[in-house]
Short mmCIF file of C-alpha atoms and ligand atoms in Angstrom, two decimals:
data_model
loop_
_atom_site.label_atom_id
_atom_site.label_comp_id
_atom_site.label_asym_id
_atom_site.label_seq_id
_atom_site.Cartn_x
_atom_site.Cartn_y
_atom_site.Cartn_z
CA MET A 1 53.91 131.14 109.69
CA SER A 2 50.84 130.50 107.58
CA GLU A 3 51.04 131.16 103.88
CA ARG A 4 48.53 133.98 104.19
CA ASP A 5 50.91 135.94 106.39
CA VAL A 6 53.19 136.48 103.39
CA ALA A 7 50.45 137.12 100.84
CA PRO A 8 50.81 140.57 99.31
CA GLY A 9 47.49 141.79 100.66
CA GLY A 10 46.65 145.29 99.46
CA ALA A 11 50.24 146.41 98.78
CA ALA A 12 51.39 146.89 95.20
CA PRO A 13 53.49 144.09 93.72
CA TYR A 14 57.14 144.76 92.95
CA PRO A 15 57.94 143.93 89.30
CA LEU A 16 61.06 141.97 88.45
CA GLY A 17 62.45 140.19 85.42
CA LEU A 18 63.60 136.81 86.64
CA ARG A 19 66.68 135.45 84.89
CA LEU A 20 65.97 131.75 85.11
CA HIS A 21 68.66 130.37 82.82
CA ARG A 22 69.82 127.02 84.27
CA ARG A 23 67.97 127.76 87.51
CA ARG A 24 65.64 125.14 88.92
CA VAL A 25 61.94 125.90 88.61
CA VAL A 26 59.47 123.35 89.97
CA VAL A 27 56.10 123.01 88.28
CA VAL A 28 53.54 121.02 90.26
CA GLY A 29 50.74 119.63 88.12
CA GLY A 30 50.57 118.20 84.61
CA GLY A 31 47.31 119.57 83.22
CA ALA A 32 46.17 122.52 81.13
CA VAL A 33 47.68 125.23 83.36
CA ALA A 34 51.10 123.59 83.44
CA THR A 35 50.91 123.09 79.67
CA ARG A 36 50.50 126.84 79.26
CA ARG A 37 53.19 127.83 81.76
CA VAL A 38 56.00 125.47 80.82
CA PRO A 39 56.93 126.83 77.36
CA ALA A 40 57.82 130.30 78.67
CA LEU A 41 59.91 128.75 81.45
CA LEU A 42 61.78 126.62 78.90
CA ASP A 43 62.17 129.69 76.73
CA ALA A 44 63.84 131.45 79.65
CA GLY A 45 66.27 128.54 79.87
CA ALA A 46 64.96 127.33 83.24
CA ASP A 47 65.88 123.91 84.57
CA VAL A 48 62.28 122.70 84.89
CA LEU A 49 61.28 119.89 87.22
CA LEU A 50 57.71 118.77 86.63
CA VAL A 51 56.01 116.87 89.45
CA ALA A 52 52.70 115.25 88.48
CA PRO A 53 51.29 111.74 88.33
CA GLU A 54 50.07 112.34 84.79
CA LEU A 55 50.86 114.71 81.92
CA THR A 56 49.07 116.19 78.93
CA PRO A 57 50.43 115.01 75.56
CA ALA A 58 52.07 118.42 75.03
CA LEU A 59 53.96 118.16 78.32
CA ARG A 60 54.91 114.59 77.57
CA ALA A 61 56.39 115.79 74.28
CA HIS A 62 58.68 118.15 76.23
CA VAL A 63 59.72 115.24 78.46
CA ASP A 64 60.34 112.97 75.47
CA ALA A 65 62.45 115.66 73.84
CA GLY A 66 64.58 115.93 76.99
CA ARG A 67 63.64 119.55 77.65
CA LEU A 68 62.64 118.99 81.26
CA ARG A 69 62.68 116.38 84.02
CA TRP A 70 59.47 114.66 85.11
CA GLU A 71 58.76 113.02 88.45
CA ALA A 72 55.64 110.88 87.87
CA ARG A 73 54.12 111.14 91.31
CA ARG A 74 52.52 113.55 93.75
CA PHE A 75 54.45 116.49 95.21
CA ALA A 76 56.81 116.06 98.16
CA PRO A 77 58.34 119.08 99.96
CA ALA A 78 61.88 117.91 99.16
CA ASP A 79 61.08 118.57 95.48
CA LEU A 80 61.70 122.23 96.26
CA ASP A 81 65.28 121.70 97.41
CA GLY A 82 67.50 123.84 95.22
CA ALA A 83 64.58 125.56 93.49
CA TRP A 84 64.37 129.33 92.85
CA LEU A 85 60.70 129.40 91.96
CA VAL A 86 57.68 127.14 92.09
CA GLN A 87 54.56 127.19 89.94
CA VAL A 88 51.53 125.47 91.41
CA ALA A 89 49.26 124.22 88.66
CA VAL A 90 46.93 121.80 90.43
CA ASP A 91 43.19 122.13 91.04
CA ASP A 92 43.07 120.52 94.47
CA PRO A 93 43.26 123.38 97.04
CA ALA A 94 44.72 121.17 99.77
CA ALA A 95 47.48 119.91 97.49
CA ALA A 96 48.19 123.47 96.32
CA ALA A 97 48.30 124.72 99.91
CA SER A 98 50.85 122.10 100.88
CA VAL A 99 53.13 123.22 98.03
CA SER A 100 52.67 126.84 99.12
CA ALA A 101 53.56 125.97 102.69
CA ALA A 102 56.72 124.14 101.66
CA ALA A 103 57.69 127.12 99.46
CA VAL A 104 57.10 129.69 102.17
CA GLU A 105 59.18 127.68 104.59
CA ARG A 106 62.09 127.70 102.14
CA ARG A 107 61.56 131.36 101.09
CA ILE A 108 60.91 130.31 97.49
CA PHE A 109 58.49 132.46 95.52
CA CYS A 110 55.34 130.56 94.68
CA VAL A 111 52.92 131.26 91.83
CA ARG A 112 49.48 129.75 92.32
CA ALA A 113 47.07 129.34 89.45
CA ASP A 114 44.26 128.37 91.81
CA ASP A 115 44.49 131.16 94.38
CA ARG A 116 46.00 134.56 93.65
CA GLU A 117 45.72 135.72 97.25
CA ALA A 118 47.69 132.76 98.53
CA ALA A 119 50.45 133.26 95.93
CA THR A 120 53.72 135.05 96.77
CA ALA A 121 54.27 135.97 93.11
CA TRP A 122 51.98 136.72 90.20
CA THR A 123 52.58 135.97 86.55
CA PRO A 124 51.87 138.96 84.34
CA ALA A 125 50.26 139.04 80.92
CA VAL A 126 53.19 139.27 78.53
CA THR A 127 53.91 140.48 75.04
CA ARG A 128 57.32 140.10 73.47
CA HIS A 129 58.56 142.27 70.72
CA GLY A 130 62.03 141.24 69.62
CA PRO A 131 64.29 141.99 72.56
CA VAL A 132 61.60 143.95 74.41
CA THR A 133 59.37 142.18 76.92
CA VAL A 134 56.30 143.97 78.28
CA ALA A 135 54.71 142.42 81.37
CA VAL A 136 51.39 143.69 82.71
CA LEU A 137 49.87 143.05 86.14
CA GLY A 138 46.21 143.91 86.39
CA GLY A 139 45.96 144.58 90.10
CA GLY A 140 44.39 141.22 90.75
CA ASP A 141 42.29 141.13 87.59
CA PRO A 142 43.93 138.95 84.93
CA ARG A 143 41.44 140.05 82.30
CA ARG A 144 42.34 143.69 82.81
CA ALA A 145 46.01 142.72 82.47
CA MET A 146 45.28 140.97 79.18
CA THR A 147 43.32 143.91 77.81
CA VAL A 148 46.16 146.30 78.58
CA ARG A 149 48.70 143.84 77.22
CA ASP A 150 46.75 143.54 73.95
CA ALA A 151 46.61 147.30 73.60
CA VAL A 152 50.36 147.61 74.19
CA ARG A 153 51.03 144.80 71.74
CA ASP A 154 49.00 146.53 69.03
CA LEU A 155 50.78 149.80 69.72
CA LEU A 156 54.19 148.15 69.47
CA ALA A 157 53.24 146.33 66.30
CA ALA A 158 52.07 149.57 64.72
CA ARG A 159 54.97 151.72 65.86
CA SER A 160 57.87 149.32 66.16
CA GLY A 161 59.77 151.03 63.37
CA SER A 162 60.36 154.01 65.60
CA LEU A 163 61.35 152.02 68.67
CA PRO A 164 64.96 151.56 69.70
CA THR A 165 64.51 147.79 69.54
CA ASP A 166 68.00 146.59 70.22
CA PRO A 167 70.41 149.44 70.88
CA ALA A 168 73.22 147.06 71.79
CA ALA A 169 72.92 145.13 68.56
CA ALA A 170 72.44 148.29 66.54
CA GLY A 171 75.54 149.77 68.14
CA ARG A 172 77.54 146.64 67.44
CA SER A 173 76.50 146.45 63.84
CA ARG A 174 76.92 150.17 63.11
CA PRO A 175 80.25 149.86 61.37
CA GLY A 176 79.10 146.90 59.27
CA GLY A 177 75.30 146.99 59.21
CA ARG A 178 73.44 143.80 58.52
CA VAL A 179 71.05 142.16 56.11
CA ALA A 180 67.92 140.06 56.54
CA LEU A 181 66.56 138.05 53.61
CA VAL A 182 62.86 138.08 54.39
CA GLY A 183 60.12 136.05 52.73
CA ALA A 184 57.09 138.31 52.20
CA GLY A 185 54.63 135.50 51.50
CA PRO A 186 52.60 134.83 48.38
CA GLY A 187 50.62 138.07 48.00
CA ASP A 188 48.19 138.66 50.84
CA PRO A 189 50.09 141.16 53.03
CA GLU A 190 48.89 139.31 56.13
CA LEU A 191 50.76 136.20 55.05
CA ILE A 192 54.18 137.58 55.99
CA THR A 193 55.57 135.99 59.17
CA VAL A 194 55.54 137.79 62.53
CA LYS A 195 59.32 137.91 62.48
CA GLY A 196 59.43 139.14 58.91
CA LEU A 197 57.03 141.97 59.71
CA ARG A 198 59.03 142.97 62.79
CA LEU A 199 62.28 143.15 60.84
CA LEU A 200 60.54 145.08 58.08
CA THR A 201 59.42 147.71 60.57
CA GLU A 202 62.99 147.96 61.87
CA ALA A 203 64.60 148.25 58.43
CA GLU A 204 66.51 151.33 57.31
CA VAL A 205 66.68 150.12 53.70
CA VAL A 206 64.17 147.81 52.00
CA VAL A 207 65.05 146.18 48.69
CA ALA A 208 61.80 144.74 47.35
CA ASP A 209 60.89 142.34 44.57
CA ARG A 210 58.20 142.72 41.97
CA LEU A 211 56.02 140.09 43.65
CA VAL A 212 56.13 141.65 47.11
CA PRO A 213 52.69 142.77 48.36
CA GLY A 214 52.45 146.52 47.83
CA LEU A 215 50.62 147.10 51.09
CA LEU A 216 53.66 145.97 53.08
CA LEU A 217 55.66 148.73 51.41
CA ASP A 218 52.94 151.35 51.87
CA GLU A 219 53.33 151.07 55.60
CA LEU A 220 57.06 151.78 55.70
CA ARG A 221 58.18 154.95 57.48
CA ALA A 222 58.98 157.88 55.25
CA ASP A 223 62.68 157.82 56.16
CA VAL A 224 63.16 154.22 54.99
CA GLU A 225 65.01 153.99 51.68
CA LEU A 226 62.95 151.79 49.36
CA VAL A 227 64.74 150.21 46.41
CA ASP A 228 62.43 148.62 43.85
CA ALA A 229 64.52 145.79 42.48
CA SER A 230 62.14 145.27 39.55
CA LYS A 231 63.02 148.72 38.22
CA ILE A 232 66.74 148.11 37.97
CA PRO A 233 67.43 148.66 34.26
CA TYR A 234 69.65 145.74 33.25
CA GLY A 235 69.23 142.21 31.90
CA PRO A 236 68.55 139.36 34.36
CA ALA A 237 72.22 138.54 35.10
CA ARG A 238 73.38 142.13 35.55
CA THR A 239 70.27 142.92 37.57
CA GLN A 240 71.10 140.26 40.17
CA GLU A 241 74.67 141.58 40.40
CA GLU A 242 73.30 145.06 40.85
CA ILE A 243 70.88 143.94 43.59
CA ASN A 244 73.72 142.19 45.39
CA ARG A 245 75.81 145.33 45.12
CA ILE A 246 73.02 147.55 46.50
CA ILE A 247 72.40 145.25 49.46
CA VAL A 248 76.08 144.87 50.34
CA ASP A 249 76.91 148.56 49.88
CA ARG A 250 74.09 149.74 52.13
CA ALA A 251 75.01 147.22 54.81
CA LEU A 252 78.69 148.17 54.64
CA ALA A 253 77.58 151.77 55.15
CA GLY A 254 76.19 150.63 58.50
CA ARG A 255 72.52 150.25 57.64
CA PHE A 256 70.01 147.52 58.37
CA VAL A 257 68.88 146.20 55.01
CA VAL A 258 65.81 144.03 54.58
CA ARG A 259 65.81 142.21 51.28
CA LEU A 260 62.11 141.46 50.87
CA LYS A 261 61.27 138.65 48.50
CA GLY A 262 58.01 137.13 47.28
CA GLY A 263 57.02 133.84 48.94
CA ASP A 264 60.03 132.12 50.46
CA PRO A 265 63.49 133.56 49.73
CA TYR A 266 64.96 130.21 48.71
CA VAL A 267 62.17 128.92 46.46
CA PHE A 268 63.25 130.08 42.99
CA GLY A 269 64.08 133.41 44.58
CA ARG A 270 67.88 133.64 44.19
CA GLY A 271 68.09 134.21 47.93
CA GLY A 272 71.08 131.89 48.13
CA GLU A 273 73.07 134.08 45.77
CA GLU A 274 72.32 137.14 47.86
CA LEU A 275 73.33 135.33 51.02
CA LEU A 276 76.63 134.31 49.43
CA ALA A 277 77.25 137.87 48.23
CA CYS A 278 76.76 139.18 51.78
CA ALA A 279 78.94 136.46 53.25
CA ALA A 280 81.70 137.22 50.74
CA ALA A 281 81.61 140.87 51.79
CA GLY A 282 81.69 139.96 55.48
CA VAL A 283 78.19 141.34 56.07
CA PRO A 284 76.13 139.51 58.75
CA VAL A 285 73.03 138.07 57.13
CA THR A 286 70.03 136.12 58.38
CA VAL A 287 67.18 134.40 56.55
CA VAL A 288 63.53 134.65 57.53
CA PRO A 289 61.61 131.94 55.66
CA GLY A 290 58.33 132.86 54.05
CA VAL A 291 55.05 131.22 53.10
CA THR A 292 55.76 129.96 49.61
CA SER A 293 53.25 130.35 46.80
CA ALA A 294 53.99 126.73 45.85
CA VAL A 295 51.91 125.58 48.82
CA ALA A 296 49.82 128.61 49.75
CA VAL A 297 48.39 129.49 46.34
CA PRO A 298 46.95 126.01 45.69
CA ALA A 299 45.63 126.04 49.28
CA VAL A 300 43.62 129.23 48.92
CA ALA A 301 42.23 127.93 45.63
CA GLY A 302 40.92 124.87 47.45
CA VAL A 303 43.71 122.47 46.53
CA PRO A 304 45.69 120.78 49.31
CA VAL A 305 49.10 119.73 47.97
CA THR A 306 48.76 116.43 49.85
CA HIS A 307 45.61 114.58 50.89
CA ARG A 308 45.11 111.30 52.69
CA ALA A 309 44.70 108.40 50.29
CA VAL A 310 45.21 110.75 47.31
CA ALA A 311 48.79 112.01 47.27
CA HIS A 312 51.74 111.24 49.49
CA GLU A 313 54.15 113.55 47.76
CA PHE A 314 54.36 116.92 46.12
CA THR A 315 57.10 118.08 43.84
CA VAL A 316 57.76 121.75 43.19
CA VAL A 317 59.37 122.51 39.87
CA SER A 318 60.19 125.59 37.85
CA GLY A 319 58.75 125.71 34.35
CA HIS A 320 60.72 128.75 33.20
CA VAL A 321 63.00 126.67 30.96
CA ALA A 322 61.30 124.68 28.17
CA PRO A 323 61.46 120.90 28.69
CA ASP A 324 63.45 120.34 25.49
CA SER A 325 65.93 123.14 26.17
CA PRO A 326 69.55 122.15 26.71
CA ASP A 327 69.46 124.45 29.78
CA SER A 328 66.74 122.41 31.51
CA LEU A 329 67.79 120.79 34.80
CA VAL A 330 64.43 119.04 35.20
CA ARG A 331 63.86 115.40 34.24
CA TRP A 332 60.28 115.85 33.05
CA GLU A 333 60.03 112.21 31.93
CA ALA A 334 60.76 111.17 35.53
CA LEU A 335 58.15 113.61 36.86
CA ALA A 336 55.62 112.18 34.39
CA ALA A 337 56.09 108.78 36.03
CA LEU A 338 55.21 110.08 39.52
CA ARG A 339 51.66 109.64 40.84
CA GLY A 340 51.66 112.52 43.28
CA THR A 341 51.18 116.26 43.07
CA LEU A 342 53.25 118.38 40.71
CA VAL A 343 53.38 122.11 41.47
CA ILE A 344 54.80 124.19 38.63
CA LEU A 345 55.95 127.76 39.19
CA MET A 346 56.77 130.13 36.34
CA GLY A 347 55.13 127.60 34.05
CA LEU A 348 52.61 129.51 31.93
CA LYS A 349 54.87 130.41 29.01
CA ASN A 350 55.95 126.80 28.51
CA LEU A 351 52.71 125.18 29.63
CA ALA A 352 51.84 123.58 26.27
CA ALA A 353 55.29 121.99 25.99
CA ILE A 354 55.26 120.90 29.64
CA ALA A 355 51.83 119.28 29.36
CA ALA A 356 52.83 117.55 26.11
CA THR A 357 56.00 116.21 27.71
CA LEU A 358 54.14 114.87 30.76
CA LEU A 359 51.54 113.22 28.46
CA ALA A 360 54.23 111.76 26.17
CA HIS A 361 55.88 110.09 29.17
CA GLY A 362 52.75 108.50 30.55
CA ARG A 363 50.84 110.95 32.73
CA PRO A 364 47.16 110.37 31.83
CA GLY A 365 45.38 113.05 29.82
CA ARG A 366 42.48 113.14 32.28
CA THR A 367 44.80 114.10 35.19
CA PRO A 368 43.18 117.11 36.89
CA VAL A 369 45.01 120.44 36.69
CA ALA A 370 44.31 123.76 38.41
CA VAL A 371 45.90 127.03 37.36
CA VAL A 372 45.78 129.88 39.85
CA GLN A 373 46.71 133.42 38.89
CA GLU A 374 47.65 135.98 41.59
CA GLY A 375 46.66 133.63 44.38
CA THR A 376 45.89 135.02 47.88
CA THR A 377 45.24 138.49 46.41
CA GLY A 378 42.00 140.24 45.50
CA ALA A 379 42.74 139.50 41.84
CA GLN A 380 42.93 135.74 42.30
CA ARG A 381 41.62 133.69 39.35
CA THR A 382 41.44 129.92 39.11
CA ILE A 383 40.69 127.58 36.28
CA ARG A 384 40.30 123.82 36.58
CA SER A 385 41.08 121.62 33.64
CA THR A 386 42.83 118.38 32.70
CA LEU A 387 46.31 117.78 31.41
CA ASP A 388 45.25 117.22 27.79
CA THR A 389 43.43 120.56 27.45
CA VAL A 390 44.98 122.82 30.09
CA ALA A 391 47.25 124.80 27.76
CA ALA A 392 44.36 125.69 25.45
CA ASP A 393 42.10 126.47 28.42
CA VAL A 394 44.65 128.85 29.93
CA THR A 395 45.00 130.68 26.63
CA ALA A 396 41.23 130.86 26.18
CA ALA A 397 40.78 132.20 29.72
CA GLY A 398 43.57 134.74 29.22
CA LEU A 399 45.39 133.79 32.42
CA ARG A 400 48.68 135.58 32.94
CA PRO A 401 51.68 135.26 35.27
CA PRO A 402 52.19 135.07 38.15
CA ALA A 403 50.39 131.75 38.26
CA VAL A 404 50.82 128.37 39.91
CA VAL A 405 49.94 125.20 38.03
CA VAL A 406 48.96 122.18 40.13
CA VAL A 407 48.78 118.77 38.49
CA GLY A 408 47.29 115.74 40.20
CA ASP A 409 44.24 114.19 41.82
CA VAL A 410 44.48 116.58 44.78
CA VAL A 411 42.93 119.19 42.47
CA ASN A 412 39.56 117.51 43.02
CA ALA A 413 40.17 116.23 46.56
CA LEU A 414 38.03 118.91 48.21
CA THR A 415 35.42 119.46 45.53
CA ALA A 416 31.92 118.20 46.27
CA GLY A 417 31.35 114.59 45.39
CA ALA A 418 35.04 113.81 44.96
N1 SAH B 501 59.94 132.67 46.03
C1 SAH B 501 58.59 132.61 45.48
C2 SAH B 501 58.57 132.13 44.05
C3 SAH B 501 59.36 132.97 43.09
S1 SAH B 501 59.22 132.43 41.43
C4 SAH B 501 57.71 131.76 46.41
O1 SAH B 501 58.22 131.06 47.27
O2 SAH B 501 56.49 131.82 46.26
C5 SAH B 501 57.83 133.36 40.89
C6 SAH B 501 56.68 132.44 40.58
O3 SAH B 501 56.01 132.11 41.78
C7 SAH B 501 55.63 133.03 39.71
O4 SAH B 501 55.95 132.96 38.35
C8 SAH B 501 54.46 132.14 40.02
O5 SAH B 501 54.59 130.89 39.39
C9 SAH B 501 54.64 131.91 41.49
N2 SAH B 501 53.87 132.87 42.30
C10 SAH B 501 54.34 133.70 43.23
N3 SAH B 501 53.33 134.39 43.81
C11 SAH B 501 52.20 133.96 43.24
C12 SAH B 501 50.82 134.26 43.41
N4 SAH B 501 50.41 135.15 44.31
N5 SAH B 501 49.92 133.60 42.65
C13 SAH B 501 50.30 132.70 41.75
N6 SAH B 501 51.59 132.39 41.54
C14 SAH B 501 52.53 132.99 42.28
#
């Protein structure tokens, strides 16, 4: 039988979701097409055998990490023994045809990147949305498939809050609910992670911090209970207890609570305490890291926290306790001795004392400093100064929290002439 006898011809394809976990899939070819196909196969848990004389660096990285097996040679029909599926990712039509022929003989479905008509299976354009996978076949036109896929993806992204995303999980967690500690990013609402945004659209209760981008909250469905943690009327200690109580109570009532926090939940965000409170109450809790202002705010102000030949380290420190306070856990004199980048959060109030301490312990007065207020937002303001005058300059400029202070030569690394 020739391979064309089993080609689908004009008949419609029959869609399936292949469950490839631990099942052998052979990929023939080690170039750009294979590089694009392999990750989804690995994601599906397939036992991938790659047959190719040479590999791209990305494929070699999978081999080096032990994620798949590589035969460094040309294809031989016996490579298909025990396989459930074969992906042909070679340019040479004769080589591809010989793989197809071996697959047809063994009744193994064969995807061909080079020739859709000769293939016995087609790969759809895919979008994944949590547990939901949408696969689109474009009737022989991959670009049409991608256009439809993009439209579906946008629709799902916009409406995911109203989708039954994981009924099984929701059913399971009903009696206990669950909590996600989600990093909202530094201010620009687009700097939340994909996962964070998905969970936010699935939330039934959102407990939000003061620094969380307002636009993210604007888009919540009307039936979502929004708790503004910055409006809880107690002192700092009681307020945290109260937040913990709100999160745990809602989850114990069977609801999905997203605790949305500025930047990353564990960078001076008390996320750890909230996690422990959930754990103590037996509430399942996950953490979704966020883009921290400590790195992102300097970046958008033109300051890379490391730079080749300039800084090989960056240290992130909280300035909310004065350097001479008995409550300080920071060894400022040790930080003064470092050459690299110092990123200070919550440092404006104590900036004069911090700068004086760094100077007193040897950091040069001409060390460049940038101070960035409300970074990544429309209200972003930056001043550049040096360690000896920065406190006065910040006062003169009227900068206010939230602001990130960056100390070190990286401040000038990207400025013209540096
Ligand atoms: N978890 C947060 C930090 C919380 S501490 C994170 O990972 O980013 C709050 C401090 O973060 C503020 O006082 C300020 O120093 C800094 N900060 C947060 N967002 C900021 C922004 N958009 N611009 C400047 N500083 C910011």
